[in-house]
Coordinates of C-alpha atoms and ligand atoms in Angstrom, one line a residue:
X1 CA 5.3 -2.7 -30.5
X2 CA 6.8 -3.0 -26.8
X3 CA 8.2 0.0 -25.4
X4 CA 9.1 0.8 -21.4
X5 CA 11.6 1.3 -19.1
X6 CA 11.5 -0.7 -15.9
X7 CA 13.9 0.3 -12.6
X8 CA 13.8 -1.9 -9.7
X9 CA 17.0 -1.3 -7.3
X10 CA 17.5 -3.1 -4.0
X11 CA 18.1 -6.3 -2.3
X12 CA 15.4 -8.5 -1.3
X13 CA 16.0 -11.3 1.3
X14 CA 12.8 -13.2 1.8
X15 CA 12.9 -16.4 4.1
X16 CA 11.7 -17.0 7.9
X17 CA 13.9 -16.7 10.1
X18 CA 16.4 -13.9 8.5
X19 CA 14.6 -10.9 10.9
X20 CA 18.7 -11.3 12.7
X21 CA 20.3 -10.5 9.4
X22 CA 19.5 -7.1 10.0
X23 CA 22.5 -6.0 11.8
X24 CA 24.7 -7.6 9.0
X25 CA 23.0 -5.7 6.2
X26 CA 22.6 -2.4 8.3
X27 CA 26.1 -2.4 9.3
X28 CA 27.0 -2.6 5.8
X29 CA 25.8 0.7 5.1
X30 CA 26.4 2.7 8.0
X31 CA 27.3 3.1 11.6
X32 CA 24.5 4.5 13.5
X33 CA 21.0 3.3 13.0
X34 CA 17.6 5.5 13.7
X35 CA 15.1 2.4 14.2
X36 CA 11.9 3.3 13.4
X37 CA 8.8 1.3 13.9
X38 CA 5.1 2.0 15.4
X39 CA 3.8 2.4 18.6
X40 CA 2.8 -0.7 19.8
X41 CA 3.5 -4.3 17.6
X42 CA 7.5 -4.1 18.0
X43 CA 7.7 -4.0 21.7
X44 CA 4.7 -5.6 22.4
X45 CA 6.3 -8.6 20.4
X46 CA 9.5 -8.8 21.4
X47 CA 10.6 -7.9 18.2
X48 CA 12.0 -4.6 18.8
X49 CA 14.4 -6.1 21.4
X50 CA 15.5 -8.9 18.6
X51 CA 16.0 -6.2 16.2
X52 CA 17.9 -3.9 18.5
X53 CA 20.3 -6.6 19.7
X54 CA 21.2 -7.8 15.9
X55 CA 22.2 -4.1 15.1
X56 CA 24.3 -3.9 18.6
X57 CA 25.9 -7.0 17.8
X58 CA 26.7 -5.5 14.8
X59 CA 28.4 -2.9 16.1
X60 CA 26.3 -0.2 15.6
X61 CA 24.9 2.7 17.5
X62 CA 21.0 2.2 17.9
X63 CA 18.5 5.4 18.1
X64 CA 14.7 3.6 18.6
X65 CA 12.0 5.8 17.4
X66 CA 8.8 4.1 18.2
X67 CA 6.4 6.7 17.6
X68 CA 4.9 6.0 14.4
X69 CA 1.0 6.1 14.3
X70 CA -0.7 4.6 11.6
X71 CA -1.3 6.5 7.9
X72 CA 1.6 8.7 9.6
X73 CA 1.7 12.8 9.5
X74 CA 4.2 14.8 8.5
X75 CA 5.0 16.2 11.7
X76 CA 5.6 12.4 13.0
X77 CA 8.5 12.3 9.8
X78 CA 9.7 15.6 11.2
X79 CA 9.8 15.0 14.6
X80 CA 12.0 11.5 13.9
X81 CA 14.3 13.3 11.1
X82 CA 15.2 15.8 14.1
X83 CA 15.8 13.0 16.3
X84 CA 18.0 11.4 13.6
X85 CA 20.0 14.6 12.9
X86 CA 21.0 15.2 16.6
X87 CA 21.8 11.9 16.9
X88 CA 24.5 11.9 13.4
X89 CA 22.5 8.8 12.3
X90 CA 23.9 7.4 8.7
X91 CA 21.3 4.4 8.2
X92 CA 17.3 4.2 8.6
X93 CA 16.0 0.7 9.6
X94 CA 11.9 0.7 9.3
X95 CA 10.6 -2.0 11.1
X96 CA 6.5 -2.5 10.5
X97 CA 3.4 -2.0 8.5
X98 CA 3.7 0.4 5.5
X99 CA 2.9 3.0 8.0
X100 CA 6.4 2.4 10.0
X101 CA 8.3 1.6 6.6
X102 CA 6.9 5.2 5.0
X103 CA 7.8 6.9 7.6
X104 CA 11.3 5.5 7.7
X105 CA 12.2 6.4 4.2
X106 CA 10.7 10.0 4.1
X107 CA 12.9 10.3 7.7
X108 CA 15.6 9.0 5.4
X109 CA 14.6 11.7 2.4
X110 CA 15.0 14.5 4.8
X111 CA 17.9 13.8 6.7
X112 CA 19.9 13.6 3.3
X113 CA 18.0 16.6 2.1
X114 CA 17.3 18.7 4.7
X115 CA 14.3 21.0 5.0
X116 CA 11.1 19.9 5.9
X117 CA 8.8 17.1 5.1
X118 CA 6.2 19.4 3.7
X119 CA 9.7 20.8 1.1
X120 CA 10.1 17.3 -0.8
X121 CA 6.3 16.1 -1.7
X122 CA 5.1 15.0 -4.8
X123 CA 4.9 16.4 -7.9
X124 CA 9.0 16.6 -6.8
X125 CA 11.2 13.6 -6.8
X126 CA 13.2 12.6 -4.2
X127 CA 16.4 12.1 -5.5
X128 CA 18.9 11.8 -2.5
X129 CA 18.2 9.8 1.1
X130 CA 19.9 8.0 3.5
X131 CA 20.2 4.2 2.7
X132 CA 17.1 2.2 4.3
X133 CA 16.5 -1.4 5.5
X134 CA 13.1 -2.2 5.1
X135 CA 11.3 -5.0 7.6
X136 CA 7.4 -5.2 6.3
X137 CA 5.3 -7.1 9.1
X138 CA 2.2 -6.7 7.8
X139 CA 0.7 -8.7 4.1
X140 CA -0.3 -5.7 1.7
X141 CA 1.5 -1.9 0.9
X142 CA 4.7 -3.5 -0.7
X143 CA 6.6 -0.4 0.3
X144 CA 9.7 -2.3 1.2
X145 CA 10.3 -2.1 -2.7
X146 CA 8.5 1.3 -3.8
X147 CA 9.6 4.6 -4.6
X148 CA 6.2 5.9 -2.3
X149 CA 6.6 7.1 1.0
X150 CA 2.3 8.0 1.4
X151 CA 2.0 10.6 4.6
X152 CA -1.0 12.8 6.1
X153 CA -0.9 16.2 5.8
X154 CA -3.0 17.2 9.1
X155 CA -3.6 20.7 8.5
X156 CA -5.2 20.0 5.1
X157 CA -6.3 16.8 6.1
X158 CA -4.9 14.7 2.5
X159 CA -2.9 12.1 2.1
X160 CA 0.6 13.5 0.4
X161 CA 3.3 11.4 -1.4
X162 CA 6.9 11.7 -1.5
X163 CA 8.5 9.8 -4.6
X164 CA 11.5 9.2 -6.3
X165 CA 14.2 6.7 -6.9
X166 CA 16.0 6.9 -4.2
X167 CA 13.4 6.4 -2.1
X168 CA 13.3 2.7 -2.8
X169 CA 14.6 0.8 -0.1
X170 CA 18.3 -0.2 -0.4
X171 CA 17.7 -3.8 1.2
X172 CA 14.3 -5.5 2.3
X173 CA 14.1 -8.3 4.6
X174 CA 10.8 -10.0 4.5
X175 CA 10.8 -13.0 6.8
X176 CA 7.0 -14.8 7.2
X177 CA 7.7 -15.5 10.8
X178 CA 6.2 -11.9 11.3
X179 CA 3.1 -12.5 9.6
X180 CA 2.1 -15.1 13.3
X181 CA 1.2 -12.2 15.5
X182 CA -1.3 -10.3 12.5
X183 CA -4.9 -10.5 13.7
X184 CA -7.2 -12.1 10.7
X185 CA -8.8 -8.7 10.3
X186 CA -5.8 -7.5 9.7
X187 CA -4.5 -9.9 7.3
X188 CA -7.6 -9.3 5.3
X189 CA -7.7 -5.7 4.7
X190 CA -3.5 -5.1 4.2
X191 CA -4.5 -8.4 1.4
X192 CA -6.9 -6.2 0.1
X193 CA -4.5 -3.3 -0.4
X194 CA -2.1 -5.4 -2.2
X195 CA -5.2 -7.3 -4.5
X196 CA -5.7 -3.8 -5.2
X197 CA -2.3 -3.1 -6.0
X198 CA -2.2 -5.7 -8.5
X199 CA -5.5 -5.3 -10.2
X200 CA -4.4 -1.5 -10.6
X201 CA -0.9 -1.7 -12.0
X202 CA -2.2 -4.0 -14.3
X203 CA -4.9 -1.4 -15.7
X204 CA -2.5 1.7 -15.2
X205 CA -1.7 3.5 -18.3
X206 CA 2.3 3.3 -17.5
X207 CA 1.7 -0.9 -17.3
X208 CA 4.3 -2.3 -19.4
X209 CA 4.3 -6.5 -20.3
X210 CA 7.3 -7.1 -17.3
X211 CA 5.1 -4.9 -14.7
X212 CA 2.4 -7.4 -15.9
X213 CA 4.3 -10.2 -14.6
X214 CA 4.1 -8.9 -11.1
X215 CA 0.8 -7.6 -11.5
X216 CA -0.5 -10.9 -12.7
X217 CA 1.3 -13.4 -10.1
X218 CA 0.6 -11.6 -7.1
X219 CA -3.0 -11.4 -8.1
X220 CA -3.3 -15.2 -8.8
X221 CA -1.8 -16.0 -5.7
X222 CA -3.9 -13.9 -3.5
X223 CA -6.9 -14.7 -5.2
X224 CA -6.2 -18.2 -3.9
X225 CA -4.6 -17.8 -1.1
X226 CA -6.1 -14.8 1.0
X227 CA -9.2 -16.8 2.6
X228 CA -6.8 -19.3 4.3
X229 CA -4.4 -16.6 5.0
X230 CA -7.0 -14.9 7.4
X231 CA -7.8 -18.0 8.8
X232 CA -4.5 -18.4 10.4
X233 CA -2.4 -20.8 7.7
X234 CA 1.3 -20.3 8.2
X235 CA 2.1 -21.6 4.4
X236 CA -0.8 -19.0 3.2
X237 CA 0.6 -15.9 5.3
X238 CA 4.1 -16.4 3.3
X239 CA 2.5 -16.5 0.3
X240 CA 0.8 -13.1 1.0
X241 CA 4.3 -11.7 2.0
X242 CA 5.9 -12.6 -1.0
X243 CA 2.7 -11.5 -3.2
X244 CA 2.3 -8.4 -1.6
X245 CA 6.3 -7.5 -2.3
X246 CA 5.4 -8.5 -6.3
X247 CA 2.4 -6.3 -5.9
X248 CA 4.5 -3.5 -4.6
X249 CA 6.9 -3.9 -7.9
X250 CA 4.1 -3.4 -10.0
X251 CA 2.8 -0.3 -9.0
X252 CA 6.6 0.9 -8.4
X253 CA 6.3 0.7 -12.2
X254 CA 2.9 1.1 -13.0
X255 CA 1.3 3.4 -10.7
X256 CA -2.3 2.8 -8.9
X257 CA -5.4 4.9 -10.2
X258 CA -8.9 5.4 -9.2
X259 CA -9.3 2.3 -6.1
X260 CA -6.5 4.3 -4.6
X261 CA -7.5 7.7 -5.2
X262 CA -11.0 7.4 -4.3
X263 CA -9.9 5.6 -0.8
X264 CA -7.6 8.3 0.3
X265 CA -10.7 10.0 1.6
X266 CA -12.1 7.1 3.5
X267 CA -9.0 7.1 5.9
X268 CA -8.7 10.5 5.9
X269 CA -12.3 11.5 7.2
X270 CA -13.6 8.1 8.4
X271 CA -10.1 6.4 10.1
X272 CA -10.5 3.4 7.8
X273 CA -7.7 1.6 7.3
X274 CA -6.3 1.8 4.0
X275 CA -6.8 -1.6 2.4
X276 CA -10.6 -1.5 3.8
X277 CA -10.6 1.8 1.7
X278 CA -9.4 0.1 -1.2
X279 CA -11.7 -2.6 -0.8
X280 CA -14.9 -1.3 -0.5
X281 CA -13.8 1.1 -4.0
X282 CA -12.6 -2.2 -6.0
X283 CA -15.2 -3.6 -7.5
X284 CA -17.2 -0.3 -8.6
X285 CA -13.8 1.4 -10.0
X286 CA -12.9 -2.3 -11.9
X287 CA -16.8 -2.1 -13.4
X288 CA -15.9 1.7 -14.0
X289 CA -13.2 1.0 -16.2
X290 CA -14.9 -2.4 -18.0
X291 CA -17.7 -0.5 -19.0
X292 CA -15.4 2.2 -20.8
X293 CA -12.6 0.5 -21.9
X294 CA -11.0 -3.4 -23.1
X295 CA -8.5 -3.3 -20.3
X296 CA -10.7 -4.9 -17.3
X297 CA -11.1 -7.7 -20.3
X298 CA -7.6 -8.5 -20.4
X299 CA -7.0 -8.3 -17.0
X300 CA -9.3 -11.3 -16.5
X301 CA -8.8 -13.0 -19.7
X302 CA -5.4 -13.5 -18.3
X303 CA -6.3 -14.4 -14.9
X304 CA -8.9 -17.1 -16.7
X305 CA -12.2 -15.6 -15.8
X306 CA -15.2 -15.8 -18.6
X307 CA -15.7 -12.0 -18.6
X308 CA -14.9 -8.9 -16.5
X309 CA -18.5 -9.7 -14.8
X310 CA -16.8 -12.9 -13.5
X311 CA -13.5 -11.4 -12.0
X312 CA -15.6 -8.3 -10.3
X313 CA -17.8 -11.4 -8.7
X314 CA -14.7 -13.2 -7.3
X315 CA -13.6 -9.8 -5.7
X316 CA -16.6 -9.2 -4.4
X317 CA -17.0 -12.7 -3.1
X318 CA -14.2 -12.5 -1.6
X319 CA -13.9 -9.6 0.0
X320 CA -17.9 -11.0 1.6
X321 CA -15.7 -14.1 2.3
X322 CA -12.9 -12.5 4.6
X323 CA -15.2 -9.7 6.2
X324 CA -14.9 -6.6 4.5
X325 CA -17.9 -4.2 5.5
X326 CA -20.3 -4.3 2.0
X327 CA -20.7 -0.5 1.4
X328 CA -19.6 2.7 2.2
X329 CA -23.1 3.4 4.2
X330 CA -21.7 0.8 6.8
X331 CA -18.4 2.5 7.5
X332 CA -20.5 5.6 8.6
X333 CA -20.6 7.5 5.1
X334 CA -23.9 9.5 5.0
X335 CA -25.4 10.2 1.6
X336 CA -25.4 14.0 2.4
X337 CA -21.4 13.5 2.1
X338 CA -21.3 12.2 -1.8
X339 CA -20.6 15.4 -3.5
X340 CA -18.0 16.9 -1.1
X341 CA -16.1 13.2 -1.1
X342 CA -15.9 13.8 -5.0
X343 CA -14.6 17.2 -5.3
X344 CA -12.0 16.2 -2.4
X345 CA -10.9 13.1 -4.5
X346 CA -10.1 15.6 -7.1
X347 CA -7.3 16.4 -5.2
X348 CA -5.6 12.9 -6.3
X349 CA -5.5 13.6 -9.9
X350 CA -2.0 11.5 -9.8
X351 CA -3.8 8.7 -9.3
X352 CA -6.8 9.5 -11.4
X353 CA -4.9 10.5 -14.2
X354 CA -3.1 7.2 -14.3
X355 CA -6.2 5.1 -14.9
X356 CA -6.6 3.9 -18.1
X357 CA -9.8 6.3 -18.3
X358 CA -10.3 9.3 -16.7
X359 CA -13.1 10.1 -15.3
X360 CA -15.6 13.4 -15.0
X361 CA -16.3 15.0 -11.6
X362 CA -19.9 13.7 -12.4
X363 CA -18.6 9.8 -12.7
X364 CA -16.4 10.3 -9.7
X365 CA -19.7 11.2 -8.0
X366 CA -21.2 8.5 -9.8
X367 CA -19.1 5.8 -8.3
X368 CA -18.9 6.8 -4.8
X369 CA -22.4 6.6 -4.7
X370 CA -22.0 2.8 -6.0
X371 CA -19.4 2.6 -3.5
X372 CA -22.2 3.8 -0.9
X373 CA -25.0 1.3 -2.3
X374 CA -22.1 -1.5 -2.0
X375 CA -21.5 -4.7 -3.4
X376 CA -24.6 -6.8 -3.2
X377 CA -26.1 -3.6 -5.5
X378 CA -23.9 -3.5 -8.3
X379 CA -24.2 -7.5 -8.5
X380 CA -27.4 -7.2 -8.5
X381 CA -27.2 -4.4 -11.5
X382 CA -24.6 -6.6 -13.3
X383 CA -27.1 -9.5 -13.1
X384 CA -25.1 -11.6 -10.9
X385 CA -26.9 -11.5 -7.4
Ligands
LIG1 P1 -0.1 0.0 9.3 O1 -0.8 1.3 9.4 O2 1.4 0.0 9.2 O3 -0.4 -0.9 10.6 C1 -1.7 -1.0 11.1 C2 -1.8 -1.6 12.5 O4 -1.3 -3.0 12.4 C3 -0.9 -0.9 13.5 O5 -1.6 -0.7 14.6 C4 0.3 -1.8 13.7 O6 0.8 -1.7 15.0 C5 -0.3 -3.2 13.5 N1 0.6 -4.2 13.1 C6 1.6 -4.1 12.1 N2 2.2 -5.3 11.9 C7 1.6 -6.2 12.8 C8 1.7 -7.6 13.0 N3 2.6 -8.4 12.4 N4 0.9 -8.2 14.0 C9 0.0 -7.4 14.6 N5 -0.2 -6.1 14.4 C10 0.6 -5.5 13.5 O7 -0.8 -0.8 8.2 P2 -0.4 -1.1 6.7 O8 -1.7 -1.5 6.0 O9 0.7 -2.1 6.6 O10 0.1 0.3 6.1 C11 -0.8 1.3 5.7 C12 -0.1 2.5 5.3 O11 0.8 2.2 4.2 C13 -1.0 3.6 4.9 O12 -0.5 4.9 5.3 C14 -0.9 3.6 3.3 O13 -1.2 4.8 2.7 C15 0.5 3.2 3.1 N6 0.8 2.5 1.8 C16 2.0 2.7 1.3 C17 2.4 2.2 0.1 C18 3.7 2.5 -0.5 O14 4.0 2.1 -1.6 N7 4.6 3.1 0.2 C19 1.5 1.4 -0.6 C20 0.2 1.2 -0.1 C21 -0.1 1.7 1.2 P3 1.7 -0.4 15.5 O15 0.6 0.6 15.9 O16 2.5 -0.9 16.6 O17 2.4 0.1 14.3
LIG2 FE1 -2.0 0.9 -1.2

């Protein structure tokens, strides 16, 4: 018997060369636009001065806020909602990596709520913000069509969430001519967050056959696709965009679980970048779950791999095959540091809690130390070294 709901607002305009539409779709929903991107890519690329002319020629009012720092605080949301306010802005344009886009729609939560950042996390839902126009120019969160906003708490050094429906961004432009200026590196580990995305919704406890659809096609494609797409190929890159945007539906409706929560702490206390995070947890948390329960099965039974034993060896080869570090050891994580990282990952019981299993303090513990042993271990343990 099927039973779900599935809720997926917004406009999405995917095609190169449709960055100058945003003026026409911003204008559309207000008069004075807060632009808010990172600190370096936009201007460095020109971009920012494209962007900024198609809203003026609009007609709008532009406010640039390029102050967003990668896995952004709270304080960098509350500084840029101020801005916003004393400025009567009525439209949020995010312009960026997930980091630029998060920010841009929890700016968006508080300016329609009021308050503080810190008033409107997770487990409360957002249901009121400003209408956003979401630009991703990176291959991996997907937030130009989730409900997440994911922000640092620096005082109690986590990673927080706002959610809710409205935080969904009202249009997203996603135009591949972006994707030129991303180093390789950082083409790999963004495809890494949104392989992870995939591979995650589709063993979430809220997956539903339609979130499977997503799930299941953007995992396909970047399984094929992500090697050239470091390399440099322009066709490749696109096809990252658009899987990383299906990706992002799926866990809009399905949620991501242990790969995720287990990562958090990795950028938190060791500045990784999120989709390295999510990398190097992958193949220990999809092994985790096969070994417990028939879900892992089905996941690669549909993507046509022999076993789950095959599909963990194709992550792992590929994550060797587009340079993600092998263990946790090599990103600086010391052995001494295993028991606190589990007990802090406790903290994420949203995402823990989602997984189709859910695991003991003890088995937390268990696959960090996996994680720390790497790859070329737990091959070796499931007899495929
Ligand atoms: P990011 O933190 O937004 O950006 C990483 C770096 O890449 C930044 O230095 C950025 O420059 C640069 N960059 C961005 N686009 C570029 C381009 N086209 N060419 C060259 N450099 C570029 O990275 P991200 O992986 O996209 O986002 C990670 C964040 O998203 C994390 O905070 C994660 O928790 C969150 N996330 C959110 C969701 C969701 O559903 N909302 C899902 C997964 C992850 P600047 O310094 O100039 O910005
Ligand atoms: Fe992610």
């Amino acid at each position: 018997m099927m039973r779900f709901t599935f809720e997926q607002s917004g406009k999405i305009v995917f095609g190169r060369g449709t960055l100058p539409e945003v003026g026409r779709y911003a204008a559309s929903l207000g008069s004075r636009a807060l632009l808010v991107t990172g600190r370096s890519f936009a201007a460095s690329s020109g971009l920012l001065q494209r962007l900024v002319d198609s809203l003026r020629e609009a007609n709008l009012d532009v406010v640039v806020f390029p102050e967003v720092e990668p896995n952004p605080s709270l304080r960098t949301v509350e500084r840029g909602a101020r801005l916003a306010a004393s400025k009567g802005v009525d439209v949020v344009v995010g312009f960026g990596g997930g980091s630029p886009l998060d920010a841009a729609k929890a700016i968006a939560a508080v300016l329609a709520l009021g308050g503080a950042p810190s008033d409107h996390l997770y487990p409360k839902a957002v249901e009121k913000a400003l209408p956003v126009v979401a630009l991703p120019t990176t291959t991996g969160t997907g937030s130009e069509v989730t409900q997440y906003s994911v922000l640092v708490d620096p005082d109690a050094r986590k990673k927080v969430v706002m959610q809710g429906p409205a935080l969904v961004p009202r249009v997203a432009i996603l135009d591949a001519d972006v994707t030129d200026y991303m180093p390789g590196r950082l083409v790999a580990s963004t495809g890494f967050d949104a392989l992870s995305h995939a591979l995650e919704a589709f063993i979430s406890r809220r997956a539903s056959p339609l979130s499977n659809l997503f799930a299941l096609e953007a995992a396909r494609i970047i399984l094929s696709n992500l090697p050239s797409a470091v390399k440099g190929s322009r066709e490749a890159r696109e096809l990252m965009l658009y899987a990383s945007m299906l990706a992002g539906v799926a866990i809009n409706q399905a949620g991501s679980t242990l790969a995720h929560g287990l990562g958090y702490y990795l950028t938190v206390h060791h500045d990784l970048h999120h989709g390295v995070a999510n990398a190097l947890l992958l193949p220990h948390v999809l092994a985790f779950y096969a070994e417990r329960v028939g879900k892992v099965d089905e996941l690669a039974a549909s993507l046509n791999f022999r076993s789950w034993e095959e599909l963990v060896e194709r992550v792992c080869k590929l994550a060797d095959e587009v340079g993600i570090p092998d263990s946790a050891a090599s990103v600086g994580v010391t052995e001494s540091e295993l028991d606190r990282m589990a007990e802090e990952a406790m903290f994420y019981r949203r995402n823990i809690e989602n997984g189709p299993v859910i695991p003991s303090l003890d088995e937390i513990k268990q696959i960090y130390a996996e994680c720390y042993e790497g790859r070329r271990a737990l091959l070796r343990r499931l007899g495929r070294a």
